[in-house]
XYZ file of C-alpha atoms in Angstrom:
745
model
C -86.087 -26.042 -86.422
C -83.326 -27.452 -84.265
C -79.771 -28.535 -84.989
C -76.464 -29.272 -83.267
C -73.922 -26.479 -83.741
C -70.170 -26.736 -83.463
C -67.596 -24.165 -82.504
C -65.402 -23.360 -85.486
C -62.655 -20.916 -84.509
C -61.142 -18.523 -87.013
C -57.449 -18.847 -87.825
C -57.015 -15.555 -86.016
C -57.004 -17.670 -82.825
C -53.385 -18.560 -83.619
C -52.493 -14.875 -83.373
C -54.191 -14.673 -79.987
C -52.414 -17.806 -78.715
C -49.012 -16.689 -79.897
C -48.491 -13.129 -80.988
C -50.958 -11.358 -78.680
C -50.770 -13.615 -75.622
C -46.984 -13.576 -75.273
C -45.510 -10.276 -74.033
C -42.391 -10.084 -76.217
C -39.911 -12.103 -78.278
C -37.667 -12.831 -75.273
C -40.565 -14.437 -73.402
C -41.476 -16.403 -76.544
C -37.959 -17.830 -76.773
C -38.001 -18.607 -73.051
C -41.100 -20.746 -73.618
C -39.260 -22.768 -76.267
C -36.339 -23.234 -73.842
C -38.841 -24.505 -71.241
C -40.028 -27.114 -73.750
C -36.431 -28.308 -74.077
C -36.155 -28.504 -70.280
C -39.387 -30.546 -70.080
C -37.939 -32.891 -72.741
C -35.009 -33.758 -70.428
C -32.465 -31.995 -72.642
C -28.925 -31.598 -71.346
C -28.513 -28.405 -73.362
C -30.496 -25.922 -75.394
C -28.759 -23.765 -78.016
C -30.383 -20.513 -79.172
C -28.713 -19.401 -82.432
C -29.098 -16.027 -84.107
C -28.053 -16.630 -87.724
C -27.285 -14.123 -90.506
C -27.195 -11.164 -88.137
C -25.036 -8.085 -88.775
C -21.739 -7.488 -86.974
C -23.497 -5.200 -84.486
C -26.043 -7.990 -83.871
C -29.009 -6.582 -85.778
C -31.507 -8.711 -87.703
C -31.989 -8.459 -91.486
C -34.524 -9.917 -93.919
C -32.337 -13.038 -94.200
C -31.954 -13.554 -90.440
C -33.352 -16.561 -88.626
C -33.408 -17.981 -85.099
C -32.729 -21.652 -84.388
C -33.570 -23.335 -81.049
C -31.942 -26.764 -80.751
C -31.880 -29.310 -77.924
C -30.880 -32.927 -77.252
C -34.135 -33.833 -75.498
C -36.086 -37.024 -76.059
C -37.782 -35.598 -79.188
C -41.285 -36.171 -80.553
C -42.926 -39.122 -82.237
C -45.450 -38.911 -85.084
C -48.274 -39.499 -82.597
C -47.124 -36.720 -80.256
C -46.791 -34.283 -83.181
C -50.185 -35.036 -84.725
C -52.258 -35.598 -81.578
C -50.670 -33.249 -79.089
C -48.178 -30.746 -80.484
C -50.536 -29.420 -83.168
C -53.549 -29.301 -80.843
C -53.894 -26.302 -78.473
C -54.807 -26.927 -74.806
C -53.658 -30.547 -74.913
C -55.692 -32.519 -72.311
C -52.853 -34.993 -71.735
C -51.292 -32.450 -69.383
C -54.329 -32.616 -67.112
C -54.994 -36.366 -67.316
C -54.027 -38.389 -64.274
C -53.194 -37.401 -60.724
C -50.010 -36.094 -59.194
C -47.196 -34.133 -60.778
C -46.078 -34.647 -64.346
C -42.399 -35.464 -64.206
C -39.866 -36.178 -66.910
C -37.753 -39.321 -67.024
C -35.010 -37.422 -65.192
C -37.468 -36.388 -62.504
C -37.870 -32.786 -63.621
C -41.270 -31.290 -62.805
C -42.739 -30.404 -66.201
C -43.408 -26.695 -66.628
C -46.026 -26.838 -69.383
C -49.632 -26.901 -68.164
C -51.828 -25.126 -70.677
C -50.722 -26.846 -73.871
C -50.339 -23.534 -75.697
C -46.784 -22.428 -74.843
C -45.532 -24.023 -78.082
C -47.413 -21.398 -80.092
C -45.061 -18.755 -78.727
C -42.932 -19.572 -81.802
C -45.580 -17.747 -83.871
C -44.630 -14.581 -81.965
C -41.158 -14.827 -83.484
C -41.725 -15.351 -87.198
C -44.083 -16.368 -89.986
C -42.176 -19.462 -91.149
C -41.331 -22.149 -88.601
C -39.680 -25.473 -89.380
C -39.598 -28.173 -86.699
C -37.408 -31.254 -86.986
C -37.621 -33.872 -84.247
C -36.591 -37.467 -83.563
C -37.108 -39.820 -80.656
C -34.192 -41.976 -79.528
C -35.931 -45.301 -80.151
C -37.554 -44.165 -83.431
C -35.693 -44.401 -86.735
C -37.930 -41.774 -88.327
C -37.043 -38.077 -88.429
C -40.125 -35.854 -88.528
C -40.340 -32.468 -90.223
C -43.216 -30.048 -89.665
C -43.544 -26.757 -91.549
C -45.632 -23.766 -90.485
C -45.636 -21.348 -93.430
C -47.913 -18.356 -92.853
C -46.254 -15.840 -95.204
C -49.270 -15.675 -97.488
C -51.456 -14.490 -94.590
C -51.522 -11.095 -92.902
C -50.802 -10.731 -89.175
C -54.444 -11.349 -88.139
C -55.289 -14.036 -90.717
C -57.855 -11.757 -92.336
C -56.331 -11.881 -95.844
C -54.698 -14.540 -98.005
C -52.287 -13.321 -100.693
C -53.537 -9.802 -99.843
C -57.188 -10.705 -100.567
C -59.843 -10.532 -97.837
C -61.136 -13.941 -96.906
C -62.814 -15.819 -94.056
C -60.011 -18.078 -92.824
C -60.907 -20.700 -90.257
C -58.478 -22.605 -88.086
C -59.198 -25.865 -89.905
C -58.348 -24.143 -93.218
C -54.738 -23.781 -92.132
C -52.531 -26.500 -93.572
C -49.409 -27.616 -91.730
C -47.051 -29.643 -93.898
C -45.511 -32.852 -92.562
C -42.889 -35.146 -94.064
C -40.368 -37.770 -93.080
C -36.772 -36.851 -93.939
C -33.497 -38.651 -94.148
C -30.745 -37.981 -91.631
C -28.435 -37.111 -94.545
C -30.502 -33.942 -95.026
C -29.338 -32.665 -91.628
C -26.016 -31.011 -90.740
C -23.623 -33.530 -89.218
C -22.993 -31.344 -86.168
C -26.664 -31.014 -85.153
C -27.996 -32.688 -82.005
C -30.111 -35.273 -83.864
C -27.185 -36.414 -86.027
C -24.788 -36.645 -83.098
C -27.072 -37.959 -80.346
C -29.762 -39.758 -82.300
C -32.550 -37.679 -80.755
C -33.629 -34.089 -80.099
C -35.600 -31.211 -81.573
C -34.643 -28.315 -83.852
C -36.922 -25.309 -84.323
C -35.966 -22.857 -87.070
C -37.835 -19.533 -87.225
C -37.601 -17.452 -90.425
C -39.262 -14.321 -91.759
C -38.799 -12.756 -88.325
C -41.563 -10.469 -87.127
C -39.657 -8.298 -84.667
C -36.512 -6.250 -85.104
C -33.718 -7.874 -83.124
C -30.690 -5.935 -81.893
C -27.838 -6.207 -79.424
C -29.938 -4.951 -76.467
C -32.629 -7.572 -77.066
C -30.082 -10.359 -77.288
C -28.370 -9.085 -74.140
C -31.714 -9.049 -72.307
C -32.387 -12.617 -73.441
C -28.943 -13.582 -72.125
C -29.793 -12.058 -68.737
C -33.102 -13.929 -68.701
C -31.265 -17.179 -69.384
C -28.923 -16.541 -66.447
C -32.008 -16.381 -64.236
C -33.822 -19.254 -65.990
C -32.811 -21.558 -63.137
C -31.909 -20.365 -59.627
C -28.365 -20.115 -58.366
C -27.247 -20.357 -54.758
C -24.120 -19.076 -53.086
C -22.562 -21.671 -50.810
C -19.265 -21.483 -48.959
C -17.143 -22.289 -51.994
C -18.906 -21.398 -55.209
C -22.098 -20.411 -56.953
C -24.230 -23.485 -57.598
C -26.638 -23.381 -60.526
C -28.485 -26.049 -62.499
C -25.588 -28.121 -63.854
C -27.696 -30.680 -65.744
C -29.262 -28.132 -68.102
C -27.166 -25.543 -69.911
C -28.405 -22.775 -72.206
C -26.089 -21.393 -74.879
C -26.609 -18.150 -76.819
C -24.807 -17.942 -80.176
C -24.720 -15.041 -82.640
C -23.449 -16.027 -86.100
C -22.085 -19.205 -84.464
C -20.047 -17.196 -81.937
C -20.796 -18.305 -78.365
C -21.763 -15.469 -76.001
C -19.949 -16.196 -72.727
C -22.556 -14.305 -70.749
C -23.236 -16.718 -67.921
C -19.862 -17.542 -66.395
C -18.732 -13.897 -66.421
C -21.940 -12.682 -64.813
C -22.023 -15.430 -62.185
C -18.367 -14.818 -61.298
C -19.084 -11.122 -60.784
C -22.115 -11.864 -58.628
C -20.152 -14.456 -56.650
C -17.435 -11.929 -55.812
C -19.933 -9.241 -54.839
C -21.937 -11.616 -52.628
C -18.882 -13.142 -50.955
C -17.167 -9.869 -50.196
C -19.838 -7.149 -50.135
C -23.164 -8.682 -48.990
C -23.838 -7.257 -45.547
C -26.486 -9.884 -44.784
C -27.077 -13.354 -46.215
C -30.510 -14.687 -45.277
C -31.856 -18.175 -45.999
C -35.009 -19.855 -44.709
C -38.556 -21.039 -45.279
C -42.190 -20.377 -44.479
C -44.074 -23.440 -43.200
C -47.800 -23.269 -43.833
C -48.454 -26.317 -41.669
C -46.367 -25.052 -38.767
C -47.385 -21.393 -39.331
C -43.764 -20.352 -38.867
C -41.059 -18.297 -40.533
C -37.675 -19.900 -39.888
C -34.403 -18.532 -41.216
C -30.732 -18.082 -40.543
C -28.722 -14.982 -41.319
C -25.070 -14.017 -41.411
C -24.127 -10.396 -40.782
C -20.830 -9.193 -42.236
C -19.248 -12.672 -42.134
C -19.990 -13.119 -38.437
C -21.381 -16.324 -36.952
C -24.766 -17.455 -38.346
C -27.810 -16.519 -36.271
C -31.116 -18.420 -36.374
C -34.592 -16.973 -35.935
C -37.930 -18.780 -35.688
C -41.141 -16.749 -35.732
C -44.490 -18.302 -34.800
C -46.968 -16.364 -36.899
C -50.107 -17.977 -35.455
C -51.471 -16.101 -32.440
C -52.263 -19.461 -30.821
C -48.680 -20.692 -30.656
C -46.185 -20.161 -27.828
C -45.203 -16.519 -27.946
C -41.460 -15.962 -27.799
C -39.779 -12.567 -28.068
C -39.098 -12.708 -31.806
C -42.682 -13.755 -32.557
C -44.094 -10.958 -30.407
C -41.800 -8.459 -32.074
C -42.972 -9.638 -35.511
C -46.622 -9.335 -34.452
C -45.993 -5.716 -33.524
C -45.381 -4.868 -37.193
C -48.120 -3.028 -39.043
C -48.023 -5.535 -41.888
C -48.877 -8.313 -39.419
C -51.618 -6.523 -37.516
C -53.327 -5.084 -40.604
C -52.872 -7.944 -43.084
C -51.268 -11.152 -41.852
C -53.304 -11.601 -38.651
C -56.496 -12.206 -40.641
C -54.982 -15.340 -42.189
C -54.390 -16.939 -38.781
C -57.585 -16.055 -36.896
C -59.506 -18.884 -35.191
C -56.897 -21.514 -35.996
C -56.936 -20.952 -39.766
C -53.863 -20.592 -41.950
C -52.809 -19.437 -45.411
C -53.579 -21.079 -48.750
C -50.423 -19.956 -50.573
C -48.475 -22.984 -49.330
C -44.995 -23.365 -47.877
C -42.037 -21.801 -49.685
C -38.310 -21.190 -49.353
C -36.426 -17.912 -49.689
C -32.936 -16.503 -49.925
C -31.872 -12.840 -49.756
C -28.626 -10.880 -50.062
C -28.715 -7.389 -48.567
C -26.205 -4.621 -49.311
C -25.310 -1.220 -47.862
C -25.706 1.242 -50.736
C -24.793 4.232 -48.517
C -21.345 2.995 -47.516
C -18.347 4.587 -49.250
C -16.604 2.355 -51.817
C -13.431 2.308 -49.691
C -15.303 0.944 -46.647
C -15.386 -2.838 -46.034
C -18.914 -3.275 -47.412
C -18.975 -0.266 -49.701
C -19.860 -0.761 -53.364
C -18.502 0.750 -56.543
C -20.933 2.156 -59.118
C -20.318 -0.878 -61.337
C -21.119 -3.259 -58.465
C -24.284 -1.324 -57.637
C -25.424 -1.586 -61.258
C -24.940 -5.360 -61.218
C -26.957 -5.689 -58.025
C -29.730 -3.530 -59.487
C -30.031 -6.019 -62.359
C -30.673 -8.886 -59.912
C -33.925 -8.284 -58.052
C -36.076 -10.788 -56.154
C -36.961 -13.641 -58.521
C -39.726 -16.210 -58.183
C -38.995 -19.831 -59.139
C -41.409 -22.738 -59.463
C -39.683 -26.136 -59.292
C -36.391 -24.386 -60.103
C -37.650 -22.604 -63.245
C -38.210 -18.849 -63.202
C -41.757 -17.480 -63.256
C -41.814 -14.396 -65.498
C -41.870 -11.393 -65.048
C -41.106 -11.400 -61.321
C -37.643 -10.007 -60.688
C -37.517 -7.778 -63.754
C -36.004 -4.376 -63.043
C -39.297 -2.596 -63.763
C -41.506 -5.080 -61.877
C -42.173 -4.182 -58.212
C -44.126 -7.380 -57.543
C -43.398 -7.384 -53.791
C -44.648 -3.758 -53.603
C -41.390 -2.686 -51.944
C -41.108 0.729 -53.606
C -44.835 1.316 -53.110
C -44.488 0.690 -49.376
C -41.439 2.970 -49.128
C -43.413 5.735 -50.847
C -46.506 5.289 -48.661
C -44.662 4.796 -45.361
C -41.328 5.745 -43.831
C -38.556 4.750 -46.255
C -36.534 3.455 -43.296
C -39.087 0.701 -42.691
C -38.186 -1.182 -45.873
C -35.129 -1.931 -47.964
C -35.055 -0.345 -51.388
C -35.433 -2.611 -54.408
C -31.888 -1.646 -55.400
C -30.104 -2.837 -52.281
C -31.217 -6.445 -52.185
C -31.681 -9.364 -54.488
C -32.872 -12.854 -53.799
C -34.956 -15.850 -54.739
C -38.298 -17.209 -53.591
C -38.929 -20.856 -54.434
C -42.329 -22.478 -54.784
C -43.387 -25.877 -56.127
C -46.432 -27.304 -57.852
C -46.719 -29.886 -55.064
C -46.756 -27.432 -52.138
C -48.267 -24.363 -53.834
C -51.203 -25.742 -55.805
C -53.161 -22.473 -55.508
C -50.403 -20.462 -57.190
C -51.365 -21.042 -60.823
C -49.653 -19.574 -63.900
C -51.602 -17.186 -66.090
C -52.362 -18.403 -69.591
C -50.126 -15.645 -70.932
C -47.148 -17.302 -69.137
C -46.579 -13.940 -67.452
C -47.203 -14.178 -63.724
C -49.507 -15.895 -61.225
C -53.311 -15.706 -61.170
C -54.257 -13.413 -58.279
C -58.024 -13.970 -58.023
C -57.975 -16.460 -55.117
C -55.857 -14.304 -52.793
C -53.142 -16.940 -52.322
C -50.533 -14.960 -54.255
C -51.284 -11.878 -52.159
C -50.639 -13.958 -49.037
C -47.200 -14.972 -50.290
C -46.352 -11.342 -51.093
C -47.547 -10.171 -47.665
C -45.538 -12.797 -45.784
C -42.363 -11.957 -47.727
C -42.914 -8.229 -47.221
C -43.428 -8.820 -43.491
C -40.151 -10.734 -43.350
C -38.308 -7.910 -45.147
C -39.784 -5.286 -42.797
C -38.650 -7.434 -39.859
C -35.113 -7.709 -41.263
C -34.958 -3.961 -41.931
C -36.385 -2.659 -38.656
C -35.153 -5.323 -36.230
C -31.782 -6.494 -37.549
C -30.474 -4.037 -40.137
C -31.121 -0.933 -38.022
C -28.604 -2.118 -35.398
C -25.942 -2.114 -38.109
C -26.914 1.436 -39.118
C -26.544 2.784 -35.586
C -23.286 0.902 -35.028
C -21.879 2.594 -38.150
C -23.049 5.974 -36.868
C -21.172 5.377 -33.617
C -18.019 4.582 -35.603
C -18.317 7.893 -37.457
C -18.679 9.735 -34.141
C -15.448 8.102 -33.002
C -13.735 9.366 -36.168
C -14.720 12.922 -35.235
C -13.035 12.473 -31.857
C -9.968 11.114 -33.650
C -9.569 14.456 -35.469
C -8.801 16.155 -32.153
C -6.069 13.591 -31.552
C -4.549 14.503 -34.930
C -4.246 18.137 -33.849
C -2.549 17.097 -30.615
C -0.087 14.897 -32.500
C 0.738 17.737 -34.912
C 1.585 20.010 -31.971
C 3.804 17.328 -30.453
C 5.528 16.809 -33.790
C 6.165 20.550 -34.162
C 7.821 20.632 -30.793
C 10.036 17.714 -31.781
C 10.989 19.353 -35.115
C 11.399 22.926 -33.849
C 15.008 23.050 -35.056
C 14.264 21.554 -38.476
C 12.948 24.473 -40.532
C 12.385 22.498 -43.719
C 10.352 19.812 -41.974
C 8.375 22.463 -40.069
C 7.419 24.168 -43.339
C 6.105 20.864 -44.738
C 4.238 20.213 -41.490
C 2.714 23.718 -41.623
C 1.345 22.995 -45.114
C -0.128 19.715 -43.901
C -1.718 21.477 -40.928
C -3.212 24.187 -43.174
C -4.755 21.581 -45.484
C -6.101 19.667 -42.511
C -7.625 22.833 -40.996
C -9.223 23.787 -44.318
C -10.820 20.361 -44.625
C -11.994 20.560 -41.032
C -13.602 23.966 -41.624
C -15.458 22.627 -44.653
C -16.536 19.625 -42.604
C -17.685 21.808 -39.684
C -19.644 24.118 -41.992
C -21.432 21.176 -43.540
C -22.007 19.581 -40.143
C -23.426 22.803 -38.682
C -25.794 23.142 -41.624
C -26.858 19.507 -41.347
C -27.373 19.764 -37.578
C -29.364 22.968 -37.946
C -31.636 21.399 -40.549
C -31.860 18.224 -38.484
C -32.769 20.324 -35.440
C -35.629 21.956 -37.306
C -36.824 18.613 -38.607
C -36.450 16.932 -35.235
C -38.366 19.670 -33.451
C -41.267 19.335 -35.877
C -41.148 15.534 -35.692
C -40.911 15.501 -31.902
C -43.698 18.045 -31.460
C -46.075 16.233 -33.792
C -45.278 12.908 -32.097
C -46.011 14.185 -28.594
C -48.948 16.380 -29.552
C -50.758 13.536 -31.305
C -50.012 11.203 -28.405
C -51.236 13.746 -25.857
C -54.350 14.695 -27.831
C -55.221 11.021 -28.111
C -55.061 10.685 -24.321
C -56.955 13.974 -23.919
C -59.782 12.694 -26.138
C -60.154 9.622 -23.902
C -60.087 11.825 -20.822
C -62.744 14.234 -22.119
C -64.921 11.355 -23.336
C -64.779 9.700 -19.889
C -65.695 13.016 -18.243
C -68.656 13.279 -20.635
C -69.805 9.806 -19.532
C -69.312 10.651 -15.841
C -71.470 13.794 -16.134
C -74.225 12.163 -18.210
C -76.239 11.575 -15.015
C -75.639 14.606 -12.754
C -77.385 12.983 -9.779
C -74.867 10.124 -9.686
C -71.788 12.027 -10.758
C -68.597 11.522 -8.733
C -67.449 15.120 -8.259
C -64.065 14.084 -6.883
C -63.348 11.991 -9.976
C -64.597 14.738 -12.290
C -62.317 17.231 -10.534
C -59.345 14.881 -10.925
C -60.147 14.281 -14.628
C -60.399 18.025 -15.195
C -57.048 18.545 -13.490
C -55.507 15.882 -15.723
C -57.044 17.461 -18.824
C -55.599 20.811 -17.803
C -52.157 19.239 -17.521
C -52.466 17.662 -20.940
C -53.575 20.930 -22.506
C -50.570 22.566 -20.861
C -48.298 19.997 -22.484
C -49.837 20.615 -25.927
C -49.449 24.374 -25.393
C -45.813 23.997 -24.429
C -45.048 21.769 -27.428
C -46.689 24.238 -29.783
C -44.532 26.998 -28.334
C -41.490 24.778 -28.833
C -42.520 24.250 -32.421
C -42.920 27.977 -33.006
C -39.677 28.933 -31.343
C -37.638 25.883 -32.401
C -36.790 24.820 -28.880
C -36.471 28.319 -27.446
C -37.431 27.969 -23.756
C -40.889 29.100 -22.711
C -41.581 31.328 -19.713
C -42.439 28.340 -17.566
C -40.213 27.950 -14.545
C -39.154 24.688 -12.878
C -40.734 23.955 -9.513
C -40.221 21.247 -6.904
C -42.625 18.493 -7.899
C -43.649 15.301 -6.136
C -42.949 12.716 -8.859
C -45.596 10.216 -7.738
C -48.332 12.806 -8.334
C -47.321 13.079 -11.989
C -46.986 9.306 -12.356
C -50.507 8.727 -11.018
C -51.934 11.417 -13.294
C -50.434 9.684 -16.307
C -51.678 6.341 -15.002
C -55.204 7.772 -14.860
C -54.845 8.883 -18.485
C -54.085 5.299 -19.492
C -56.492 3.692 -16.996
C -59.143 2.681 -19.548
C -56.703 1.212 -22.048
C -54.825 -0.621 -19.313
C -58.104 -2.038 -17.962
C -59.227 -3.067 -21.463
C -55.973 -4.995 -21.933
C -55.867 -6.494 -18.433
C -52.729 -4.618 -17.351
C -52.252 -4.032 -13.605
C -50.140 -1.211 -12.186
C -48.396 -1.748 -8.836
C -46.318 0.665 -6.735
C -43.460 0.125 -4.317
C -42.559 3.191 -2.234
C -39.338 3.305 -0.235
C -38.298 6.137 2.073
C -39.304 9.768 1.666
C -41.071 11.136 -1.462
C -39.104 11.330 -4.708
C -39.026 14.962 -5.817
C -37.667 16.778 -8.853
C -37.178 20.448 -9.633
C -38.613 20.482 -13.117
C -41.499 21.685 -15.270
C -44.470 19.359 -14.778
C -45.053 19.067 -18.523
C -41.590 17.542 -18.909
C -42.434 14.735 -16.497
C -45.776 14.301 -18.273
C -43.916 13.717 -21.484
C -41.404 11.289 -19.957
C -44.001 9.106 -18.238
C -46.434 9.220 -21.159
C -43.726 7.564 -23.254
C -43.030 4.923 -20.599
C -46.701 4.077 -20.068
C -47.318 4.073 -23.824
C -44.379 1.745 -24.568
C -45.462 -0.674 -21.827
C -49.022 -0.709 -23.197
C -47.764 -1.426 -26.724
C -45.642 -4.439 -25.758
C -47.799 -5.938 -23.006
C -50.716 -6.281 -25.443
C -48.783 -9.022 -27.235
C -48.162 -11.382 -24.299
C -50.475 -13.989 -22.829
C -51.122 -14.458 -19.128
C -50.522 -11.838 -16.442
C -49.698 -8.329 -17.651
C -48.119 -6.020 -15.139
C -46.345 -2.680 -14.703
C -44.478 -2.101 -11.446
C -43.140 1.294 -10.411
C -40.660 1.623 -7.556
C -40.097 5.092 -6.068
C -36.965 5.136 -3.871
C -36.662 8.226 -1.689
C -33.210 7.236 -0.444
C -31.660 7.297 -3.944
C -34.223 9.776 -5.346
C -34.905 7.453 -8.262
C -37.813 5.724 -10.000
C -37.688 2.299 -11.665
C -40.416 1.782 -14.242
C -40.709 -1.927 -15.164
C -43.037 -4.345 -16.911
C -43.220 -8.103 -17.477
C -43.267 -7.872 -21.276
C -40.735 -9.197 -23.767
C -38.026 -6.776 -22.642
C -35.152 -5.272 -24.614
C -32.374 -7.474 -25.977
C -28.698 -6.773 -25.385
C -28.316 -6.182 -29.143
C -30.867 -3.352 -29.025
C -29.750 -1.916 -25.676
C -26.959 0.381 -26.986
C -29.394 2.176 -29.292
C -32.681 2.599 -27.388
C -31.969 6.262 -26.563
C -30.855 7.115 -30.117
C -33.068 9.352 -32.269
C -35.221 7.428 -34.763
C -34.210 4.041 -33.386
C -37.443 2.198 -32.709
C -38.214 -1.073 -30.994
C -41.726 -0.937 -32.445
C -40.628 -1.900 -35.923
C -42.251 -0.057 -38.795
C -44.801 1.661 -36.534
C -42.460 3.398 -34.096
C -40.849 6.753 -34.747
C -37.906 6.140 -32.448
C -38.272 9.480 -30.648
C -39.960 8.720 -27.308
C -36.988 7.563 -25.242
C -34.597 9.874 -27.083
C -36.737 12.896 -26.178
C -37.261 11.678 -22.601
C -33.515 11.434 -22.008
C -32.751 14.799 -23.640
C -35.426 16.569 -21.597
C -34.254 15.060 -18.310
C -30.626 15.879 -19.167
C -31.581 19.569 -19.425
C -32.219 19.489 -15.681
C -29.168 17.313 -14.899
C -31.406 14.275 -14.448
C -31.164 11.030 -16.401
C -32.940 7.886 -17.575
C -31.138 4.586 -18.227
C -31.938 1.010 -19.187
C -31.363 -1.742 -16.614
C -30.133 -5.020 -18.112
C -28.703 -6.976 -15.167
C -31.150 -9.390 -13.561
C -30.251 -8.234 -10.046
C -31.144 -4.633 -11.045
C -34.525 -5.487 -12.535
C -37.864 -5.563 -10.760
C -39.887 -7.309 -13.484
C -38.633 -9.598 -16.251
C -39.388 -7.200 -19.137
C -38.183 -3.655 -19.841
C -36.772 -1.809 -16.803
C -35.923 1.919 -16.902
C -34.367 3.849 -14.047
C -34.982 7.606 -13.724
C -32.504 9.420 -11.519
C -33.509 12.770 -10.013
C -30.141 13.584 -8.479
C -27.739 15.815 -10.415
C -24.346 14.272 -11.106
C -22.509 17.151 -9.428
C -24.580 16.668 -6.242
């Protein structure tokens, strides 16, 4: 026996398309608003009718969604609206655009069934402008249970084609005179009754927030610009909720006056570039262009970006062998705030302002319509909080302190496809992950390259305030001398001085505690940093010695002796750092001795010899005058030059062409200049390179190497400084001068 079988879906499919597929009632209503947008409506009203005074739903409540769009004809209703997965949306080539030129949001042909998430009785009234007929469609599912398994409380097999939808033509006199169809001659009204969910004030407020973010808004020099040709109104018992203007005005004021950084730019998939401009604290705009492809010309900003972990571990794979991403080009806009600043400081925020910022995260828009749920308070779609938890928090902004918008289009981002549930982008093809990774890389760059300079500038200002306190004491003494004959004024001044001294004591106590804790933390951090660095070099050294002794007959005893001597020095450094860790910087029993600096430099060079050879880095020496000597513990010099060699290795790996380190030892000035031909250090970074935890290596660096080197040399009245003037430099990159002459000599 053979026969042709047909698929006959159960009516329960309607539940899956509407009730189960759509996340919640707010998303369901958003889908109906999208339909109004696609229909070229100028407005869409969402009315909550017969609600209580505290905005709660009752058995008599209903929701009405009304627009002045182009409406539906009988053919559209019967052949398309009532048929799930309408093929018309996939027929033809190119983008589906409305008469106004809007890119239509609907793709699946099932978003309309979101109305079944809202209630069991749905009445649709629609009229086209050129059609004299007004169409009424009634979905009445009250006699069925939620899953269409019973009819009038009796179990029954109910198939989709058993469901009857009632249609009729109605007269315009049957409509209220103030409705969109009566006034404009066209539009659609959807009335939902027998509501399924319990509505309350919080739900309505959340819907209002979602409608604010339905279309993107941009902050220009004068005002906030949002989508002026499509307005969404929320009404409760016919009272208009003025949610949008108030919220936008608040955001406008916060952005204008409190946003520390305003960033705006784009990613070009064709050009493989990130280009953006940023304004810091209302200063002049700065522009940055980053070539992400390893094949492009490598400027300083691009090399800096490629030093980030997110590039080396994730992004680089997209650009290998001339390839590029599949996510497509996109635009972005970010506003970054300083949540640590006091409210009375220029860019400090009040608690109310912080709460408003927290409610505006990073939203994703496709053709100027929001893609849910990205940007919701509980949705970490850019994995910002996850990265902060897994890595150093200082490498990434918190979700709280920034909000922004990422804009994609159907034309340029064809691989970023909406899920059927209307909640998010399909992630199977990897394109969405690429977009996330590029954005996260940009945010890491902004945090570790640009924002950290602001942090250290603010720290310097606070240090200046501490100095200012000493001036206050001096002024009080001068004032006392002036008022020595005015007893009453002196008594008032004494009270002021007592209060000031009390506050200073509290401040000093807290500062001492903080410094003591910071000292403990810094000692552990510094020790672990140097120990791991030294052990890594020691492993290479021991491994090379193992190779050299594999064939005893051909072993180079001189080289083996030198390697053993180097290993001994490295072990000595580890031993000393462990003692420092145990004693929290209490000096060991080692005593300084007069050391020939070039001997230490060449030992460290031998430690890095293999890595330098592997990366094509040459080391050259220039020796002037007598030997440069220092009275110091050898391990200290090991540590200083390990950091210099390690930094040069890190940055020279990212440049094309000749890679070189040149070391000048000047016996006349008893100084050493350590230079390379890498990307160098910018004038913006220069004031901070010797600060603790300030790193030029982005999210990978700890920011301790140069800080520790300077502190250690200062213990022996020596110093290390950065050379910025061209006439001082030897090579075009980073140039550091080490002085082995005490200031008092």
